[in-house]
Amino acid sequence: MSLTLRTISREQHLAYIQSLPAASHMQVPAWADVKSEWRSENLGWFDATGQLVGAGLVLYRQLPKIKRYLAYLPEGPVINWYAPNLEDWLRPMLAHLKQQGAFSVKMGPPVIIRRWDSAAIKSGIQNPDVKRLRDVEATFIEPRAFEVAERLRRMGWQQGEDGGAGFGDVQPRYVFQVPLENRSLEDVHKGFNQLWRRNIKKAEKAGVEVVQGGYEHLPEWQRLYEITAERDHFRPRPLSYFQRMWTALNTEDPNRMRLYFAMHENEAVAAATMLIVGGHVWYSYGASANHKREVRPSNAMQWRMLRDAYALGATVYDLRGISDSLDETDHLFGLIQFKVGTGGQAAEYLGEWDFPLNKLLHKALDIYMSRR
């Protein structure tokens, strides 16, 4: 199959994404507006009949002082990754990006290698010899994913560092997902562990109410998010980032981003943002106050968001990144523990891959990033 690659309009790109069952929220055209500090381009792959058969959002970040760029396709491009002629898809992309002044390309194939169900993860947590998710036998393995990795290696792509080195916008290798396809809500609820079910009931009894917010409620979101950042020792994004995200994503599709608050006695005690692309729904950012944790607002909010995702016809509710550590002394362990309670699955993606178009500059960037 002969493929041609060229720049496409945002409208063409969006129409293509809308024709698919799902795609990453980082591959919709509006994501370029969220990442306004990068230059962006929309790429399209066309087959011999002139039909658009793949798309990619490229973000270009300029190197300090010189007109050369890192080209980044977060969780993309959106192509047929299992195509036996994968080279025919990626070679023209590399040639094009090189022409655009890219010295290195980073991409994140949206390909899942392994899945572990909750029971497998729990047994891993209980086994003192197991320290990492990868030490636990997977419940499901996608053999074709290994072929994709092999093809990429043969072409000269290099697997990025686990968790990604320093670029700040690097995507998680391990995520946690609750599958919704062909399941009843009752079945999803039954899949929760006892503690989750108890906490949902507790929140209900305490009178926790979960409501949707709008753009004007983003400062309230920011207040809770900054409390969370201080408690969990991370650097918060500014309010302007979430305002830009809301405006950009919801201008593209009025139902792309949602904001939720868990209210108790007229006070917002937890909040979350939700992103929607086709049948894939993500819980993307979460925040909570330091007090009133005993009324379990976070459990109530997740259950409401899950039900709303289900009502939208979602096939998967994605709780985003987890660390692969199953060690109870690890500071990120609480995250996987909280998410496992939903009865979903941990999934491992193929991770991010780099192609150095200019080996010297690629190396220089690596050194620059490791020192930051």
Coordinates of C-alpha atoms in Angstrom, one line a residue:
M1 CA 0.0 0.0 0.0
S2 CA 1.6 3.3 -1.0
L3 CA 1.2 6.1 1.4
T4 CA 1.8 9.8 1.1
L5 CA 2.2 12.2 3.9
R6 CA 1.4 15.9 3.9
T7 CA 0.4 18.7 6.2
I8 CA -3.4 18.8 6.7
S9 CA -5.8 21.5 8.1
R10 CA -7.1 21.3 11.6
E11 CA -10.6 20.6 10.3
Q12 CA -9.4 17.6 8.3
H13 CA -7.5 16.4 11.4
L14 CA -10.5 16.8 13.7
A15 CA -12.8 15.1 11.2
Y16 CA -10.5 12.1 11.1
I17 CA -10.3 11.9 14.9
Q18 CA -14.1 12.1 15.1
S19 CA -14.4 9.1 12.6
L20 CA -12.5 6.8 15.0
P21 CA -13.8 5.0 18.1
A22 CA -11.2 6.8 20.2
A23 CA -7.8 8.5 20.2
S24 CA -5.6 10.2 22.8
H25 CA -6.6 13.6 24.0
M26 CA -3.1 14.7 23.1
Q27 CA -3.6 14.0 19.5
V28 CA -6.7 16.2 19.0
P29 CA -5.9 19.5 17.1
A30 CA -6.9 21.7 20.0
W31 CA -4.1 20.1 22.2
A32 CA -1.7 22.4 20.2
D33 CA -3.5 25.4 21.7
V34 CA -3.1 24.0 25.2
K35 CA 0.7 23.6 24.6
S36 CA 1.0 27.1 23.3
E37 CA 4.7 27.3 24.0
W38 CA 5.3 24.7 21.3
R39 CA 4.9 25.3 17.5
S40 CA 2.6 22.8 16.0
E41 CA 1.7 21.0 12.8
N42 CA -1.1 18.6 11.7
L43 CA 0.1 15.7 9.6
G44 CA -2.0 13.4 7.5
W45 CA -1.3 10.0 5.8
F46 CA -3.2 9.3 2.6
D47 CA -3.6 6.0 0.8
A48 CA -3.4 5.5 -3.0
T49 CA -7.1 6.5 -3.4
G50 CA -6.5 9.8 -1.7
Q51 CA -8.3 8.7 1.5
L52 CA -7.0 10.1 4.8
V53 CA -5.9 7.0 6.8
G54 CA -3.8 8.4 9.6
A55 CA -3.1 11.7 11.4
G56 CA -0.6 13.1 13.9
L57 CA -0.3 16.3 16.0
V58 CA 3.4 17.3 16.0
L59 CA 4.7 19.8 18.6
Y60 CA 8.0 21.5 17.9
R61 CA 10.1 22.8 20.8
Q62 CA 13.0 25.0 19.8
L63 CA 16.5 24.4 21.2
P64 CA 18.0 27.3 23.2
K65 CA 19.8 29.7 20.8
I66 CA 19.5 27.7 17.5
K67 CA 16.8 27.2 15.0
R68 CA 16.6 23.4 15.5
Y69 CA 13.6 21.6 17.1
L70 CA 12.6 18.6 19.0
A71 CA 9.5 17.2 17.3
Y72 CA 7.1 15.5 19.7
L73 CA 4.0 13.4 19.0
P74 CA 2.5 12.8 22.4
E75 CA 0.6 9.4 22.5
G76 CA 0.7 9.4 18.7
P77 CA 0.7 9.5 15.8
V78 CA -2.8 8.0 15.2
I79 CA -1.9 5.4 12.5
N80 CA -2.2 1.6 12.1
W81 CA 0.6 0.6 14.4
Y82 CA 0.1 -3.1 13.6
A83 CA 0.5 -2.6 9.8
P84 CA 3.2 -5.0 8.5
N85 CA 4.6 -2.1 6.5
L86 CA 5.1 0.2 9.5
E87 CA 8.3 1.6 7.9
D88 CA 6.2 3.0 5.1
W89 CA 4.2 5.0 7.6
L90 CA 7.1 6.3 9.7
R91 CA 9.8 6.9 7.1
P92 CA 8.0 9.8 5.3
M93 CA 7.2 11.3 8.7
L94 CA 10.9 11.3 9.6
A95 CA 11.9 12.8 6.3
H96 CA 9.2 15.5 6.7
L97 CA 10.2 16.4 10.2
K98 CA 13.9 16.6 9.2
Q99 CA 12.9 19.1 6.5
Q100 CA 11.1 21.1 9.2
G101 CA 14.3 21.5 11.1
A102 CA 13.8 18.7 13.7
F103 CA 17.1 17.2 15.1
S104 CA 15.2 14.6 17.1
V105 CA 11.7 13.0 17.1
K106 CA 9.9 11.7 20.2
M107 CA 6.7 9.8 19.8
G108 CA 4.5 7.6 22.1
P109 CA 2.9 4.7 20.2
P110 CA -0.6 4.2 21.7
V111 CA 0.0 0.5 21.8
I112 CA -0.6 -1.5 25.0
I113 CA 1.8 -4.5 25.6
R114 CA 0.4 -6.0 28.9
R115 CA -2.5 -5.8 31.2
W116 CA -2.8 -6.9 34.8
D117 CA -6.2 -7.3 36.5
S118 CA -6.8 -6.2 40.1
A119 CA -6.5 -9.7 41.4
A120 CA -3.1 -10.1 39.9
I121 CA -1.9 -6.8 41.3
K122 CA -3.3 -7.6 44.7
S123 CA -1.4 -10.9 44.9
G124 CA 1.7 -9.0 43.8
I125 CA 1.3 -6.5 46.6
Q126 CA 0.9 -9.3 49.1
N127 CA 4.0 -11.1 47.9
P128 CA 7.0 -9.7 49.8
D129 CA 9.4 -10.8 46.9
V130 CA 7.5 -8.7 44.4
K131 CA 8.6 -5.1 44.2
R132 CA 7.4 -4.1 40.7
L133 CA 4.4 -4.6 38.5
R134 CA 6.6 -6.2 35.8
D135 CA 7.5 -8.9 38.3
V136 CA 3.9 -10.0 38.3
E137 CA 2.6 -12.4 35.6
A138 CA 0.4 -10.4 33.2
T139 CA -3.2 -11.3 32.8
F140 CA -3.1 -10.4 29.1
I141 CA -0.2 -10.0 26.7
E142 CA -0.5 -8.4 23.2
P143 CA 2.0 -10.3 21.1
R144 CA 1.8 -7.9 18.2
A145 CA 3.1 -5.1 20.5
F146 CA 6.4 -6.9 20.7
E147 CA 6.5 -7.0 16.9
V148 CA 6.0 -3.2 16.8
A149 CA 8.8 -2.7 19.2
E150 CA 11.1 -5.0 17.1
R151 CA 10.2 -3.1 13.9
L152 CA 10.9 0.3 15.6
R153 CA 14.3 -0.9 16.8
R154 CA 15.2 -2.2 13.4
M155 CA 14.4 1.2 11.9
G156 CA 16.8 2.9 14.4
W157 CA 14.2 4.2 16.9
Q158 CA 15.5 4.1 20.5
Q159 CA 13.3 3.3 23.5
G160 CA 13.1 6.4 25.8
E161 CA 13.9 6.2 29.5
D162 CA 11.2 4.7 31.7
G163 CA 9.0 7.4 32.8
G164 CA 10.8 9.7 30.5
A165 CA 13.8 11.8 31.1
G166 CA 13.3 15.4 32.1
F167 CA 11.1 16.7 29.4
G168 CA 8.3 17.5 31.9
D169 CA 5.6 16.6 29.3
V170 CA 6.6 12.9 29.1
Q171 CA 3.7 10.5 29.2
P172 CA 3.2 7.7 31.7
R173 CA 4.3 4.2 30.6
Y174 CA 1.8 2.6 33.1
V175 CA -1.8 3.6 33.4
F176 CA -4.9 2.3 35.2
Q177 CA -8.1 1.7 33.3
V178 CA -11.6 0.6 34.1
P179 CA -13.1 -1.3 31.1
L180 CA -16.8 -0.4 30.6
E181 CA -17.5 -2.1 27.3
N182 CA -20.2 -4.8 27.5
R183 CA -20.6 -4.3 31.3
S184 CA -23.5 -3.1 33.3
L185 CA -23.0 -0.3 35.8
E186 CA -24.0 -2.8 38.5
D187 CA -21.2 -5.0 37.4
V188 CA -18.7 -2.1 37.5
H189 CA -19.9 -1.3 41.1
K190 CA -19.5 -4.9 42.1
G191 CA -15.9 -4.8 40.8
F192 CA -15.0 -2.2 43.4
N193 CA -13.3 -3.6 46.5
Q194 CA -15.1 -3.5 49.8
L195 CA -13.3 -0.4 51.0
W196 CA -14.4 1.6 47.9
R197 CA -18.0 0.5 48.2
R198 CA -18.0 1.4 51.9
N199 CA -16.4 4.8 51.1
I200 CA -19.0 5.6 48.4
K201 CA -21.8 4.7 50.9
K202 CA -20.1 6.8 53.6
A203 CA -19.9 9.9 51.4
E204 CA -23.6 9.5 50.5
K205 CA -24.6 9.2 54.2
A206 CA -22.5 12.3 55.0
G207 CA -24.4 14.2 52.3
V208 CA -21.5 14.7 49.8
E209 CA -22.9 16.0 46.5
V210 CA -20.9 15.8 43.3
V211 CA -21.6 18.7 40.8
Q212 CA -20.2 19.8 37.5
G213 CA -18.5 23.2 37.2
G214 CA -17.8 25.6 34.4
Y215 CA -15.0 27.9 33.3
E216 CA -15.9 30.4 36.0
H217 CA -15.2 27.7 38.7
L218 CA -11.6 27.2 37.6
P219 CA -10.2 29.5 40.3
E220 CA -11.9 27.3 42.9
W221 CA -10.4 24.2 41.2
Q222 CA -7.0 26.0 41.4
R223 CA -7.3 26.6 45.1
L224 CA -7.8 22.9 45.9
Y225 CA -5.2 21.9 43.3
E226 CA -2.5 24.1 45.0
I227 CA -3.4 22.7 48.4
T228 CA -2.8 19.2 46.9
A229 CA 0.5 20.3 45.2
E230 CA 1.8 21.5 48.6
R231 CA 0.7 18.3 50.4
D232 CA 2.1 15.9 47.7
H233 CA 5.2 18.0 46.9
F234 CA 4.8 18.7 43.2
R235 CA 4.9 21.9 41.2
P236 CA 1.4 23.0 40.3
R237 CA 0.5 24.3 36.8
P238 CA -0.8 27.9 36.9
L239 CA -4.5 28.7 36.6
S240 CA -3.9 30.1 33.1
Y241 CA -3.0 26.6 32.0
F242 CA -6.4 25.2 33.0
Q243 CA -8.2 28.2 31.6
R244 CA -6.4 27.7 28.3
M245 CA -7.1 24.0 28.3
W246 CA -10.8 24.6 29.0
T247 CA -11.2 27.2 26.3
A248 CA -9.1 25.3 23.6
L249 CA -10.6 21.9 24.2
N250 CA -14.3 22.9 24.6
T251 CA -14.1 25.3 21.6
E252 CA -13.1 22.3 19.5
D253 CA -15.8 20.1 21.0
P254 CA -18.2 21.4 23.8
N255 CA -18.0 18.0 25.6
R256 CA -14.2 17.6 25.5
M257 CA -13.4 18.7 29.0
R258 CA -15.4 18.7 32.2
L259 CA -14.9 19.9 35.7
Y260 CA -16.3 18.1 38.8
F261 CA -16.5 19.2 42.5
A262 CA -17.4 17.1 45.5
M263 CA -19.3 19.4 47.8
H264 CA -19.9 19.0 51.6
E265 CA -22.0 21.5 53.5
N266 CA -21.7 23.9 50.6
E267 CA -17.9 23.7 50.5
A268 CA -15.9 22.2 47.7
V269 CA -13.6 19.5 49.3
A270 CA -12.4 17.7 46.2
A271 CA -12.3 18.4 42.4
A272 CA -11.2 16.7 39.2
T273 CA -11.0 17.4 35.5
M274 CA -12.2 14.9 32.9
L275 CA -11.4 14.6 29.2
I276 CA -13.4 12.9 26.5
V277 CA -12.4 11.7 23.0
G278 CA -14.9 9.3 21.5
G279 CA -15.2 6.2 23.7
H280 CA -12.1 7.0 25.8
V281 CA -12.7 9.1 29.0
W282 CA -9.8 10.2 31.2
Y283 CA -9.7 11.4 34.8
S284 CA -6.9 13.8 34.1
Y285 CA -6.2 16.0 37.2
G286 CA -7.4 15.6 40.8
A287 CA -7.4 17.8 43.8
S288 CA -8.6 17.6 47.4
A289 CA -8.7 19.7 50.6
N290 CA -6.7 18.7 53.7
H291 CA -9.8 18.5 55.8
K292 CA -13.1 16.5 55.6
R293 CA -11.2 13.5 54.1
E294 CA -13.3 11.3 56.4
V295 CA -16.5 12.0 54.3
R296 CA -14.6 10.4 51.4
P297 CA -15.3 13.0 48.7
S298 CA -12.7 11.5 46.2
N299 CA -14.5 8.1 46.1
A300 CA -17.9 9.8 45.6
M301 CA -16.5 12.0 42.8
Q302 CA -14.8 9.0 41.0
W303 CA -18.1 7.0 41.1
R304 CA -20.0 10.0 39.7
M305 CA -17.4 10.5 36.9
L306 CA -17.4 6.8 36.1
R307 CA -21.2 6.8 35.9
D308 CA -21.2 9.9 33.6
A309 CA -18.5 8.2 31.4
Y310 CA -20.8 5.2 31.2
A311 CA -23.8 7.3 30.2
L312 CA -21.7 8.9 27.4
G313 CA -21.2 5.4 26.0
A314 CA -17.5 5.2 27.0
T315 CA -15.7 1.9 26.5
V316 CA -12.9 2.8 29.0
Y317 CA -12.6 5.0 32.0
D318 CA -8.9 5.9 32.3
L319 CA -7.4 6.9 35.6
R320 CA -4.1 7.8 33.9
G321 CA -0.6 7.3 35.3
I322 CA 0.6 4.9 38.0
S323 CA 4.1 4.0 39.0
D324 CA 5.0 0.3 38.6
S325 CA 6.2 0.1 42.2
L326 CA 4.3 -2.4 44.4
D327 CA 6.5 -1.6 47.4
E328 CA 4.4 -0.3 50.2
T329 CA 7.2 2.0 51.4
D330 CA 7.3 3.8 48.0
H331 CA 5.7 7.3 48.1
L332 CA 3.7 6.5 44.9
F333 CA 2.3 3.3 46.3
G334 CA -0.9 5.0 47.6
L335 CA -1.8 6.0 44.0
I336 CA -1.9 2.4 42.7
Q337 CA -3.6 1.3 45.9
F338 CA -6.4 3.9 45.4
K339 CA -6.9 3.0 41.7
V340 CA -6.8 -0.8 42.2
G341 CA -9.8 -0.4 44.4
T342 CA -11.9 0.3 41.3
G343 CA -11.4 -3.3 40.1
G344 CA -9.9 -2.1 36.8
Q345 CA -6.7 -3.1 35.2
A346 CA -3.1 -1.7 35.0
A347 CA -1.9 -1.4 31.4
E348 CA 1.6 -1.0 30.2
Y349 CA 2.2 1.0 27.0
L350 CA 5.1 0.6 24.6
G351 CA 6.5 3.8 26.1
E352 CA 8.1 6.7 24.3
W353 CA 10.6 6.3 21.5
D354 CA 13.2 8.7 20.1
F355 CA 14.7 9.0 16.7
P356 CA 17.9 11.1 16.6
L357 CA 18.0 12.8 13.2
N358 CA 21.1 14.6 14.3
K359 CA 23.0 12.4 16.8
L360 CA 25.2 15.2 18.1
L361 CA 22.3 17.6 18.9
H362 CA 20.3 14.7 20.3
K363 CA 23.1 13.9 22.7
A364 CA 23.5 17.5 23.6
L365 CA 19.8 17.7 24.5
D366 CA 20.1 14.6 26.6
I367 CA 22.9 16.2 28.6
Y368 CA 21.1 19.5 28.9
M369 CA 17.9 17.8 30.2
S370 CA 19.8 15.6 32.7
R371 CA 21.3 18.7 34.3
R372 CA 18.1 20.6 34.8

